[in-house]
Coordinates of C-alpha atoms and ligand atoms in Angstrom, one line a residue:
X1 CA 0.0 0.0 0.0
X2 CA 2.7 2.3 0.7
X3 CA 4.7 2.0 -2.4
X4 CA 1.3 3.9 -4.0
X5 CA 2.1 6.8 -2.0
X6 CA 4.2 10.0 -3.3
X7 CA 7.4 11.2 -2.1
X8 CA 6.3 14.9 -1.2
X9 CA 6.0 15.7 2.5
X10 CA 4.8 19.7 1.9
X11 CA 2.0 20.1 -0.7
X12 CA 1.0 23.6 -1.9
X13 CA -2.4 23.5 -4.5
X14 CA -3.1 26.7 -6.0
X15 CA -4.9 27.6 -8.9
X16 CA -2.3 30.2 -10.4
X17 CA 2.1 29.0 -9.8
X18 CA 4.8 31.0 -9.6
X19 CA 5.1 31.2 -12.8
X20 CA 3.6 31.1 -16.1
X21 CA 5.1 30.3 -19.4
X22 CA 4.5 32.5 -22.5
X23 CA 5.9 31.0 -26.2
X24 CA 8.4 33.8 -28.4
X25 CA 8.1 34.2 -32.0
X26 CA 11.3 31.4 -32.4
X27 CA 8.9 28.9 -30.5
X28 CA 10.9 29.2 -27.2
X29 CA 9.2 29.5 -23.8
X30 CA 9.9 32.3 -21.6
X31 CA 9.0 31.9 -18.3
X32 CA 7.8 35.1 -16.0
X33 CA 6.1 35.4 -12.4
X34 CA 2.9 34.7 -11.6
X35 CA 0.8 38.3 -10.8
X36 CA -0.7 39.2 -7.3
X37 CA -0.6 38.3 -3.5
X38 CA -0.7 34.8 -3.1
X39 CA 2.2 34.3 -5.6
X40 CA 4.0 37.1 -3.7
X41 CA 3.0 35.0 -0.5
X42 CA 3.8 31.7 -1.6
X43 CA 7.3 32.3 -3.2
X44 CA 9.1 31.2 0.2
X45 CA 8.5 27.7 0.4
X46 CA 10.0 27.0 -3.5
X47 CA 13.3 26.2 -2.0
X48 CA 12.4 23.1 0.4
X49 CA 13.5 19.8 -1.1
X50 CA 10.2 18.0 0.2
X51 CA 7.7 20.1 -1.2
X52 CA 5.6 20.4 -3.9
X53 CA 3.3 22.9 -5.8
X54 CA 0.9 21.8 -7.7
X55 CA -1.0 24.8 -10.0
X56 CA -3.0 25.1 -13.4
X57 CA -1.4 25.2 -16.4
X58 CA -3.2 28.9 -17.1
X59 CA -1.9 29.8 -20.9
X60 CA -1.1 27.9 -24.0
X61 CA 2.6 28.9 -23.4
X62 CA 2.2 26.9 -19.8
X63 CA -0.1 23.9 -21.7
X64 CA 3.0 24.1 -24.2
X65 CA 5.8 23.6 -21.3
X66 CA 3.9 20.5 -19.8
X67 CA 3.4 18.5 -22.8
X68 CA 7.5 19.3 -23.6
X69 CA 8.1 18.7 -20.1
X70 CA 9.6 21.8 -19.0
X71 CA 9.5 23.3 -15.3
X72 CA 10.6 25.3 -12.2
X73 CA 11.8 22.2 -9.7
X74 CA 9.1 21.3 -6.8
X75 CA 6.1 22.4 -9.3
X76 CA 3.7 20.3 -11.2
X77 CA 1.2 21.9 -13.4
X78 CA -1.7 20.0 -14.3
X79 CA -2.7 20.3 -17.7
X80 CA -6.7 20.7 -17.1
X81 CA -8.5 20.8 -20.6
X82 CA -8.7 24.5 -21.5
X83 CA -12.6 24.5 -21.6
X84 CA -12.9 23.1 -18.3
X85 CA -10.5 25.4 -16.7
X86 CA -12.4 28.5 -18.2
X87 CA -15.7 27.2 -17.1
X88 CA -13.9 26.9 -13.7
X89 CA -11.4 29.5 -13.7
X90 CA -13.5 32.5 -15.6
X91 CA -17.0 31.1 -14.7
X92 CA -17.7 29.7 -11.0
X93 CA -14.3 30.9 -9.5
X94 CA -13.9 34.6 -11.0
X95 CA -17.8 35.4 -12.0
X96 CA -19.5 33.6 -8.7
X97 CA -17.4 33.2 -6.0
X98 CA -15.3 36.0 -6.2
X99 CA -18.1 38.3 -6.6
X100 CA -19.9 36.6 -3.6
X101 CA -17.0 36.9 -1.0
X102 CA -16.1 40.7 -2.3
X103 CA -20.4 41.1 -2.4
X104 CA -19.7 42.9 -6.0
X105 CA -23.2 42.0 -7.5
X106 CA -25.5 44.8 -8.7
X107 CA -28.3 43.1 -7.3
X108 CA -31.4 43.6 -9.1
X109 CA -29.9 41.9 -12.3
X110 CA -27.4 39.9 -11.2
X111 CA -26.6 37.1 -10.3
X112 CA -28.9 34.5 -12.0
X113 CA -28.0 31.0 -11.9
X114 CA -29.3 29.0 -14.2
X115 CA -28.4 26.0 -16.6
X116 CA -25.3 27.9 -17.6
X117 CA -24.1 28.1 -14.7
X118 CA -25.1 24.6 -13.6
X119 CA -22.9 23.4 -16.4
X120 CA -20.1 25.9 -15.3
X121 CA -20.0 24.0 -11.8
X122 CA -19.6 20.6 -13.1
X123 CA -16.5 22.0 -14.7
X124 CA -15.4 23.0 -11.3
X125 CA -15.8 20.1 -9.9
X126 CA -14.3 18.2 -12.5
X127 CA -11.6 21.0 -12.0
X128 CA -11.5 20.5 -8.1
X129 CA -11.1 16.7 -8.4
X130 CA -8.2 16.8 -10.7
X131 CA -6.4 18.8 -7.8
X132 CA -7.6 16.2 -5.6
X133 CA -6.4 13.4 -7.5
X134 CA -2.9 14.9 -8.2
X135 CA -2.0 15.8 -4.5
X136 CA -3.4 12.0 -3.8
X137 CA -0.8 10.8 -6.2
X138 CA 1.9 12.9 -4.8
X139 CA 1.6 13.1 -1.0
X140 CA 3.9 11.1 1.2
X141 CA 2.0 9.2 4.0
X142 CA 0.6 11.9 6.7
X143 CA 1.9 14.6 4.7
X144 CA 0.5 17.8 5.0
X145 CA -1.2 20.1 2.3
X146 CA -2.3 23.2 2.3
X147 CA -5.3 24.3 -0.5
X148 CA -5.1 27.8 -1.6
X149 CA -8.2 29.9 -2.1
X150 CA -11.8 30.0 -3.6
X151 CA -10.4 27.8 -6.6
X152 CA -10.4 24.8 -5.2
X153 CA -12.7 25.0 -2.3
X154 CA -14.2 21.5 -3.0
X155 CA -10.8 19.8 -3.1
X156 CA -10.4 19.3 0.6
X157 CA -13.6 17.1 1.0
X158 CA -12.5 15.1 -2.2
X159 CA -8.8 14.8 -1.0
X160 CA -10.3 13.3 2.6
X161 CA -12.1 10.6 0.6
X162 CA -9.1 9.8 -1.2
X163 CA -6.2 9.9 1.3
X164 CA -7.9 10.2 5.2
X165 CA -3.8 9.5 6.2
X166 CA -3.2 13.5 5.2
X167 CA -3.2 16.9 7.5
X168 CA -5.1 19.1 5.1
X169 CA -5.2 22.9 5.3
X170 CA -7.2 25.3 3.2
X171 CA -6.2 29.3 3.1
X172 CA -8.5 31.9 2.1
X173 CA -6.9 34.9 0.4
X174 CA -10.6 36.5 0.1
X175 CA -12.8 38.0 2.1
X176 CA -15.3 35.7 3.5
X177 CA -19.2 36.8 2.7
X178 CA -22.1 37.1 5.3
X179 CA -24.0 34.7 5.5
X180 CA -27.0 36.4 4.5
X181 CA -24.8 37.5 1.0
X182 CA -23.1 34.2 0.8
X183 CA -26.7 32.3 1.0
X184 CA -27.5 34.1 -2.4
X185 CA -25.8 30.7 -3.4
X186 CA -27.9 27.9 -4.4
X187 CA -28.3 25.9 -1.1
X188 CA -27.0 22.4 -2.5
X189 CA -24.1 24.9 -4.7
X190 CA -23.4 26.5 -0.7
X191 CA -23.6 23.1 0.6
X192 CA -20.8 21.6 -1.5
X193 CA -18.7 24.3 -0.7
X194 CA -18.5 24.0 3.0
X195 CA -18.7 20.9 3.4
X196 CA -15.8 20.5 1.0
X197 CA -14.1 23.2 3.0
X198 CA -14.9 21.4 6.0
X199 CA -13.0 17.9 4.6
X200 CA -9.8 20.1 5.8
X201 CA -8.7 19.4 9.6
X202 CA -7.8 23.3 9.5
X203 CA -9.0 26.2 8.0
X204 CA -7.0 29.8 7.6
X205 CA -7.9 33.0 7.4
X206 CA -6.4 36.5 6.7
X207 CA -8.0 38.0 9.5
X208 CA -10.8 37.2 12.1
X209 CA -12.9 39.5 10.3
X210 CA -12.9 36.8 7.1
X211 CA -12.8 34.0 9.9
X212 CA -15.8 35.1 11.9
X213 CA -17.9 35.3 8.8
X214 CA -16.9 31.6 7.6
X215 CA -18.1 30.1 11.0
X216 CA -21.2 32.3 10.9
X217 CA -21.6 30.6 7.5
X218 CA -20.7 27.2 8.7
X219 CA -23.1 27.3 11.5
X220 CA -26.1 28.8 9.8
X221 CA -25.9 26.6 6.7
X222 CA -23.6 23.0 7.2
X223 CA -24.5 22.3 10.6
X224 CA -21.1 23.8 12.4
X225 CA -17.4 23.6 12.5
X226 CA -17.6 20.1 12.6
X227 CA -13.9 19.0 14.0
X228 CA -12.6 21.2 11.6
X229 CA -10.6 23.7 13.2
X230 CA -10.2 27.9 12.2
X231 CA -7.1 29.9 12.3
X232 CA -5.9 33.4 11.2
X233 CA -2.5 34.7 10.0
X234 CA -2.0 38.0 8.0
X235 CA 0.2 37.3 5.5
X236 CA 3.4 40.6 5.8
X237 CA 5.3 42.2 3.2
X238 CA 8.7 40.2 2.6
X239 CA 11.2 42.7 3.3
X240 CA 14.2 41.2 2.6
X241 CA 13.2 40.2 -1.2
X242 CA 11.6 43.7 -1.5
X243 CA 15.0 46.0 -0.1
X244 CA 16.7 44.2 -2.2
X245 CA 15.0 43.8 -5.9
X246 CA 14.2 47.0 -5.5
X247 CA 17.3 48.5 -5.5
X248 CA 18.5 46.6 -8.8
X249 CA 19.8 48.1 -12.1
X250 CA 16.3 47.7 -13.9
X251 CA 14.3 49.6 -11.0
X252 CA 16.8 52.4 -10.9
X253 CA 16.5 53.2 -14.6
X254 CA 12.6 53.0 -14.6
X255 CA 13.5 55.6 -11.5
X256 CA 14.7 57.7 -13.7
X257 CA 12.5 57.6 -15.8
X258 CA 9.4 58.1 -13.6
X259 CA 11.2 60.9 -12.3
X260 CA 11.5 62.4 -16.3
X261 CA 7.4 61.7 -16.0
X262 CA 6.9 63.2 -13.1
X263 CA 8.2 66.1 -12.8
X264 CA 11.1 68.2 -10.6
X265 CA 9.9 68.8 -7.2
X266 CA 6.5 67.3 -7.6
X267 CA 4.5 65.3 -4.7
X268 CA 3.8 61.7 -5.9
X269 CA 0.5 59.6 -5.2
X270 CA 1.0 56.1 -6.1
X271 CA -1.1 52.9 -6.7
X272 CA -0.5 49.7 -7.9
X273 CA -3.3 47.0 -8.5
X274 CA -4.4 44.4 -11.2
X275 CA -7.3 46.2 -12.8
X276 CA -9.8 44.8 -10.6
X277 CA -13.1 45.7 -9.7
X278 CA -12.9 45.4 -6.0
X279 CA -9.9 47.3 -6.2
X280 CA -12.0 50.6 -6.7
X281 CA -9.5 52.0 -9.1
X282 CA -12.5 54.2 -10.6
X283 CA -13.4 55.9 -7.1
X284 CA -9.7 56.2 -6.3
X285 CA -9.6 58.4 -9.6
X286 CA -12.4 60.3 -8.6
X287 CA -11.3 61.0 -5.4
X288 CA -7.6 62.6 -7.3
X289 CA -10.1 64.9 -9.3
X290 CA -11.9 66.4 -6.8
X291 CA -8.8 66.4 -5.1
X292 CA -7.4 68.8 -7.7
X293 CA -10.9 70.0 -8.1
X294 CA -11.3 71.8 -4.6
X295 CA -7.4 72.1 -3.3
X296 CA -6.1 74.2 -6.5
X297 CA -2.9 74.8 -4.5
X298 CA -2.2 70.9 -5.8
X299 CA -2.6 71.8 -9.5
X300 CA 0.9 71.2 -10.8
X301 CA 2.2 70.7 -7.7
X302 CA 1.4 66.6 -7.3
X303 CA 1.4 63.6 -10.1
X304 CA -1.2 60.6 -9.5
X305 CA 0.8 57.9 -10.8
X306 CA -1.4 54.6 -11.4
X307 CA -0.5 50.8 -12.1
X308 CA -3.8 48.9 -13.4
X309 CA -2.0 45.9 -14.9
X310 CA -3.9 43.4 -16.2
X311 CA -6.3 41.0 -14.7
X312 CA -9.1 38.5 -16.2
X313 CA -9.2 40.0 -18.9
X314 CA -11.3 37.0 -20.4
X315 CA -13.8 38.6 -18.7
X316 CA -15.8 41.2 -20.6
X317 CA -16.2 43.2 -16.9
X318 CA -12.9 43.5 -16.5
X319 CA -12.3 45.0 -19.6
X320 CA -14.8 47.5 -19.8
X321 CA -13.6 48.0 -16.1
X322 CA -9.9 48.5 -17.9
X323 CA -11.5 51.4 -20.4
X324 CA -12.9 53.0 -17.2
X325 CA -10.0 53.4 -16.2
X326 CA -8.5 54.7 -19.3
X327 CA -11.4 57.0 -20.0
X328 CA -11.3 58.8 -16.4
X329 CA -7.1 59.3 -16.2
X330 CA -7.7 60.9 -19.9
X331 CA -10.6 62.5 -18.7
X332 CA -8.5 64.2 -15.9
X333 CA -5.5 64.7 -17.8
X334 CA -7.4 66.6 -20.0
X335 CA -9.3 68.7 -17.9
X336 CA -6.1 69.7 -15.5
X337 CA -3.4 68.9 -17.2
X338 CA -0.9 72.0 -18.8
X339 CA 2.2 71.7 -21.6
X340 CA 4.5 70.8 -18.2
X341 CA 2.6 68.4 -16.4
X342 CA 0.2 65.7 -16.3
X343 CA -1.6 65.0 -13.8
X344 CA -2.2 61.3 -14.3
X345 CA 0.3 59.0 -15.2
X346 CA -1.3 55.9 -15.6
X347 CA 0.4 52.3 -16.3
X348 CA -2.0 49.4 -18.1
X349 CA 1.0 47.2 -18.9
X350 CA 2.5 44.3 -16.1
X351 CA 5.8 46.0 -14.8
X352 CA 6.9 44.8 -11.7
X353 CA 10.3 46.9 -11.8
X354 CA 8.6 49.8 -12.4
X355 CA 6.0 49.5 -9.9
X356 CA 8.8 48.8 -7.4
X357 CA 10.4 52.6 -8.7
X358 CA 7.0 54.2 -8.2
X359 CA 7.2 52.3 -4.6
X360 CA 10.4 54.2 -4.2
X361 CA 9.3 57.7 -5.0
X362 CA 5.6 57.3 -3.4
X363 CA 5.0 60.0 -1.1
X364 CA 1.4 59.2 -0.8
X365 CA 0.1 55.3 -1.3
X366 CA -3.6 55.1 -2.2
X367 CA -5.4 52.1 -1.1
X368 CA -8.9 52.0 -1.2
X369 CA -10.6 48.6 -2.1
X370 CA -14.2 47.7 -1.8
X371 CA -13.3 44.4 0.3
X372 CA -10.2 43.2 0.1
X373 CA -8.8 39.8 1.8
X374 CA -5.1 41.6 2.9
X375 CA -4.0 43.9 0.2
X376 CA 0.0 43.4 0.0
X377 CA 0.8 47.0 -2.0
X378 CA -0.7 48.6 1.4
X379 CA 2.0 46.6 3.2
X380 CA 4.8 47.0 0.7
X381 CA 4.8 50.4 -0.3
X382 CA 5.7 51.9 3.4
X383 CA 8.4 49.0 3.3
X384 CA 9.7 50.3 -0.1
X385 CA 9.7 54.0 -0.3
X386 CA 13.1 56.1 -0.2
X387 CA 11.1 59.1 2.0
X388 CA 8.8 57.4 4.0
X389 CA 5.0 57.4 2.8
X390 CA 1.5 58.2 4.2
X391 CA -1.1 55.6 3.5
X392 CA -4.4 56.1 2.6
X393 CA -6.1 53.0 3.6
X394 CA -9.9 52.0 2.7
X395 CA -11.5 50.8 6.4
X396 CA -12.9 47.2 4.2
X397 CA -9.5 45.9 3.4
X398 CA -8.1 43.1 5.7
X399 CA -4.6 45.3 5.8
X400 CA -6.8 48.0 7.7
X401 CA -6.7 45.1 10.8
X402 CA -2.9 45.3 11.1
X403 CA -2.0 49.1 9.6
X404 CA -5.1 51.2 10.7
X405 CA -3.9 53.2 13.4
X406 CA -0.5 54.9 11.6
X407 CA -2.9 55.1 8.1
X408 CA -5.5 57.7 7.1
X409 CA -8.5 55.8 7.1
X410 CA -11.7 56.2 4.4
X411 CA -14.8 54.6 3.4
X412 CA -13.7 53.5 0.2
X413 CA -17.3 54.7 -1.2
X414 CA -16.6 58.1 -0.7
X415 CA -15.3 60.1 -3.0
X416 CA -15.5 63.5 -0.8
X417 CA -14.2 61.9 1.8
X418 CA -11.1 60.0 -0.1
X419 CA -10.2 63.4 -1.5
X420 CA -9.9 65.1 2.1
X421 CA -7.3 62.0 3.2
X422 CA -5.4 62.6 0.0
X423 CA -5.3 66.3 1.1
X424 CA -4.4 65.2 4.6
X425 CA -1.5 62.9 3.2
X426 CA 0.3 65.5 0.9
X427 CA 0.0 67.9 4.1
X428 CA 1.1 66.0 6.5
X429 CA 4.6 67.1 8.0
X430 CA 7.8 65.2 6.6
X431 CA 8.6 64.3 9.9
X432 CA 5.9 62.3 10.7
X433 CA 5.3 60.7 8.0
X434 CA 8.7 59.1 7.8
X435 CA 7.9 58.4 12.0
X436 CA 4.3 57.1 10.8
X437 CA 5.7 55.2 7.6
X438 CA 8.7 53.2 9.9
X439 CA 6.1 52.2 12.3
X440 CA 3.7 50.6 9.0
X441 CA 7.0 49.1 7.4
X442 CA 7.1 47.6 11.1
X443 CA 3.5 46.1 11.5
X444 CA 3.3 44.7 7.7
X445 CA 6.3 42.7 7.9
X446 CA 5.4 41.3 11.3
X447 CA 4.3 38.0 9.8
X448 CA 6.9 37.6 6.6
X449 CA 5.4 34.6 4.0
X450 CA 8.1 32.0 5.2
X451 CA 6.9 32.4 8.8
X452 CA 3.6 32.9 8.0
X453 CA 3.5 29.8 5.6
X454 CA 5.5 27.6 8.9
X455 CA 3.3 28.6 11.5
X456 CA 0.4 27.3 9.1
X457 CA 2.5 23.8 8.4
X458 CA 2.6 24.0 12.9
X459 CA -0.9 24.4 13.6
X460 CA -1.6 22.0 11.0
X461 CA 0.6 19.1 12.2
X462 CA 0.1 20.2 15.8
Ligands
LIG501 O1 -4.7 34.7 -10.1 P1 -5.4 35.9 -10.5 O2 -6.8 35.6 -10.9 O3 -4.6 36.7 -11.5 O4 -5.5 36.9 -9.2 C1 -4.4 37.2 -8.4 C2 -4.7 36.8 -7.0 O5 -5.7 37.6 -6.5 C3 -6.2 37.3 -5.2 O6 -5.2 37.6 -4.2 C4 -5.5 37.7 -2.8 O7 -4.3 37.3 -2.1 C5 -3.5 38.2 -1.5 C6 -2.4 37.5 -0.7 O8 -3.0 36.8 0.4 C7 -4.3 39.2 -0.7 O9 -3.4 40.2 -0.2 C8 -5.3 39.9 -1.6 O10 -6.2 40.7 -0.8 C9 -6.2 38.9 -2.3 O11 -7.0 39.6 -3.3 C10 -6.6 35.8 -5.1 O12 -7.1 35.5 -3.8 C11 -5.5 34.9 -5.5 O13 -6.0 33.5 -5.6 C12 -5.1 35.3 -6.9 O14 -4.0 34.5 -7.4
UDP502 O1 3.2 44.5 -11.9 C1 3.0 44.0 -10.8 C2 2.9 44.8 -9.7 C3 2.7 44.3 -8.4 N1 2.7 42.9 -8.3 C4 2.5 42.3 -6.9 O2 1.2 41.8 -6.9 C5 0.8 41.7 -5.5 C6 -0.6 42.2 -5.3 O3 -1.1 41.7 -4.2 P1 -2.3 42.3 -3.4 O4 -2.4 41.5 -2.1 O5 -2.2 43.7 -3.2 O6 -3.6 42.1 -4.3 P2 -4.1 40.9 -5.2 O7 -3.7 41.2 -6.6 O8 -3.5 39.6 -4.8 O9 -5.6 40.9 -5.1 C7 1.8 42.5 -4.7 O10 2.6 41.6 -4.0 C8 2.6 43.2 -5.8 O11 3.9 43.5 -5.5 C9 2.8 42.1 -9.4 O12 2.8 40.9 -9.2 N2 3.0 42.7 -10.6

């Protein structure tokens, strides 16, 4: 029986790896890192010997590397079939259950589930139970796995079945809904998911906002916690990688030239998020107009400078969210902006280097989600920057928990009211700021991701 078992004592399963693949016009792969937090999160645990992470082959470049058998060591892609991966990826995951958990529906159209997305769940089940049947096939005896995120919700029920010898983990990266917004789920569809949730011995959160509304959840609708037990660790900024790539050749010439863009003298307001909705990109704009609208002292005098890289852009929400964007910085550039300066500098392209050099020159970081499960730019830009920055911090996103009291904190709804903070930032005294930024660089790397992932492998085996 035990020859059938795998070698891997440490499993990771995410849905996106830590990296994707992309094929050049001479039919060579080139491989680049995964976008976003849990990638950011994750990257610590690549160099243990034992472990494994297994992820979705995402792109045709990534389908392409596993059928010629290229890879990063200690990660297994599973080729999915691409139609099943959208239905699960695009459909249930990104459409459904991200919406749910960051409560994004317009209500009185949306969401209606019917045969389409009944077909759409059987693809994430199918989806769920390939992950299930991989970390099956790979896991030593009493090894321990930890499932990442809304993905693959189902997998720890299904893994249970398969291989009750394992300690199995699931980590949320979300928000968790209410349960009177999570019940707008189908009761058998909200069902499978906590009970396959439930499958896990422990479940983590980012904070015991997220945590409390999960057991709320679990009591109203599966009967309780079961033995399953809850934990929470907020994920930190990793400081060491961060001090150190960001002071590399590439991010000191995009320095310069931001600097070029920018502007001699010039205050500098930076954001940096995957165009996403929950991000609140659109508001955040807003909030820079009226800024410039009612302090005219500002006019010339600051540069918003804006990373919406791409996200899910399968997803015609997204991108009409993307031309939102586009149509508001032009709007603003062309209502403010003079020969010498523009007032919105806004960056659609994925540039990690140069959104490391905006890090470095923020004076002023704008974070204002609708919900967000941590929010890592609010814990690395503080880290980062050469001056020290002030963060403007929406009250909804889990980094509000750990960085709230040295932040200036908004209502991420109001515009009014996300214009006075970005007032108060640029005002505030370059004293304390550096003092206030010092003491944020010191709460967002309490928990750095190899800790944080270790004292999720303790818990879990304890
Ligand atoms: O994989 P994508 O669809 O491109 O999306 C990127 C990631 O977005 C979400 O990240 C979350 O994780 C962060 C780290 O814990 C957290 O700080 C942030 O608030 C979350 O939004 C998603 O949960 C991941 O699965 C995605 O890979
Ligand atoms: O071009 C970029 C700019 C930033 N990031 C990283 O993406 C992560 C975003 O994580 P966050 O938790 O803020 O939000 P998420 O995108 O995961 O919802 C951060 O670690 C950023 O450093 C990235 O991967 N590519």
């Amino acid at each position: 029986m035990a020859s059938t078992y795998g070698a891997a004592q440490v499993l990771v399963a995410s849905n996106r790896g830590p990296v994707s693949y992309t094929v050049g016009e001479d039919g060579s792969l080139n491989a680049k890192r995964g976008g976003g937090g849990l990638v950011s999160g994750l990257s610590a645990i690549g160099s243990d010997a034992d472990a494994l992470w297994v992820c979705s082959a995402l792109s045709d470049g990534d389908r392409e590397a596993v059928r010629r058998g290229v890879g990063e060591d200690g990660v297994r892609m599973l080729d999915i079939p691409a139609d099943v991966h959208a239905d699960a990826y695009n459909g249930i995951a990104n459409s459904v259950l991200w919406f749910v958990h960051h409560m994004l529906y317009q209500t009185p159209l949306e969401p209606v589930f019917d045969t389409e997305f009944r077909r759409q769940w059987t693809s994430y089940e199918t989806y769920n139970r390939a992950f299930a049947e991989a970390l099956a096939e790979e896991a030593a005896q009493g090894a321990a796995v930890v499932v990442q995120d809304y993905h693959l919700t189902l997998v720890p029920g299904m893994l249970r079945e398969l291989r009750p010898d394992l300690r199995i983990g699931h980590f949320s990266h979300t928000p968790w809904a209410p349960p009177e917004y999570f019940h707008m789920l189908p009761d058998d569809v909200a069902g499978q998911v906590l009970r396959g949730m439930l499958g896990a011995d422990r479940l983590g959160f980012l904070t015991q906002r997220w945590a409390d509304a999960f057991t709320a959840c679990a009591e109203r609708f599966a009967g309780g916690l079961g033995g399953t037990r809850i934990g929470v660790h907020g994920l930190g900024a990793d400081a060491d990688f961060l001090r150190q790539r960001s002071h590399e050749a590439d991010v000191e010439e995009r320095m310069a030239a931001l600097r070029e863009e920018i502007g001699e003298g010039r205050r500098t307001i930076v954001r940096v998020d995957r165009t996403e909705l929950s991000k609140n990109i659109v508001r955040g704009l807003l909030a820079y107009r009226r800024l410039l609208a009612s302090h005219a002292e500002w006019r010339e005098r600051v540069v918003h400078v804006a990373f919406a890289y791409p996200s899910r852009q399968d997803l015609a929400v997204y991108r009409d969210y993307t031309a939102e964007v586009q149509r508001i910085s032009e709007e603003i550039n062309a209502e403010y902006g003079t020969p010498g300066w523009t007032p919105v500098v806004l960056n659609l392209k994925d540039d990690f280097a140069r959104s490391l050099a905006a890090y470095r020159l923020a004076d002023v970081a704008l974070v204002n989600p609708i919900r967000d499960g941590m929010n890592l730019v609010a814990k690395e830009v503080p880290v980062v920057s050469d001056a020290g920055c002030a963060l403007v911090l929406s009250r909804e996103a889990g980094a509000f928990e750990e960085l709230g009291e040295d932040a200036i904190v908004v209502n991420p709804y109001d515009v009014t009211g996300t214009a006075a903070a970005l007032h108060e930032a640029l005002s505030m005294r370059p004293e304390e700021r550096a003092e206030r930024s010092k003491r944020l660089a010191a709460a967002a790397t309490a928990l750095p991701p190899a800790q944080w992932f270790l004292d999720q492998l303790d818990a879990l085996r304890g």
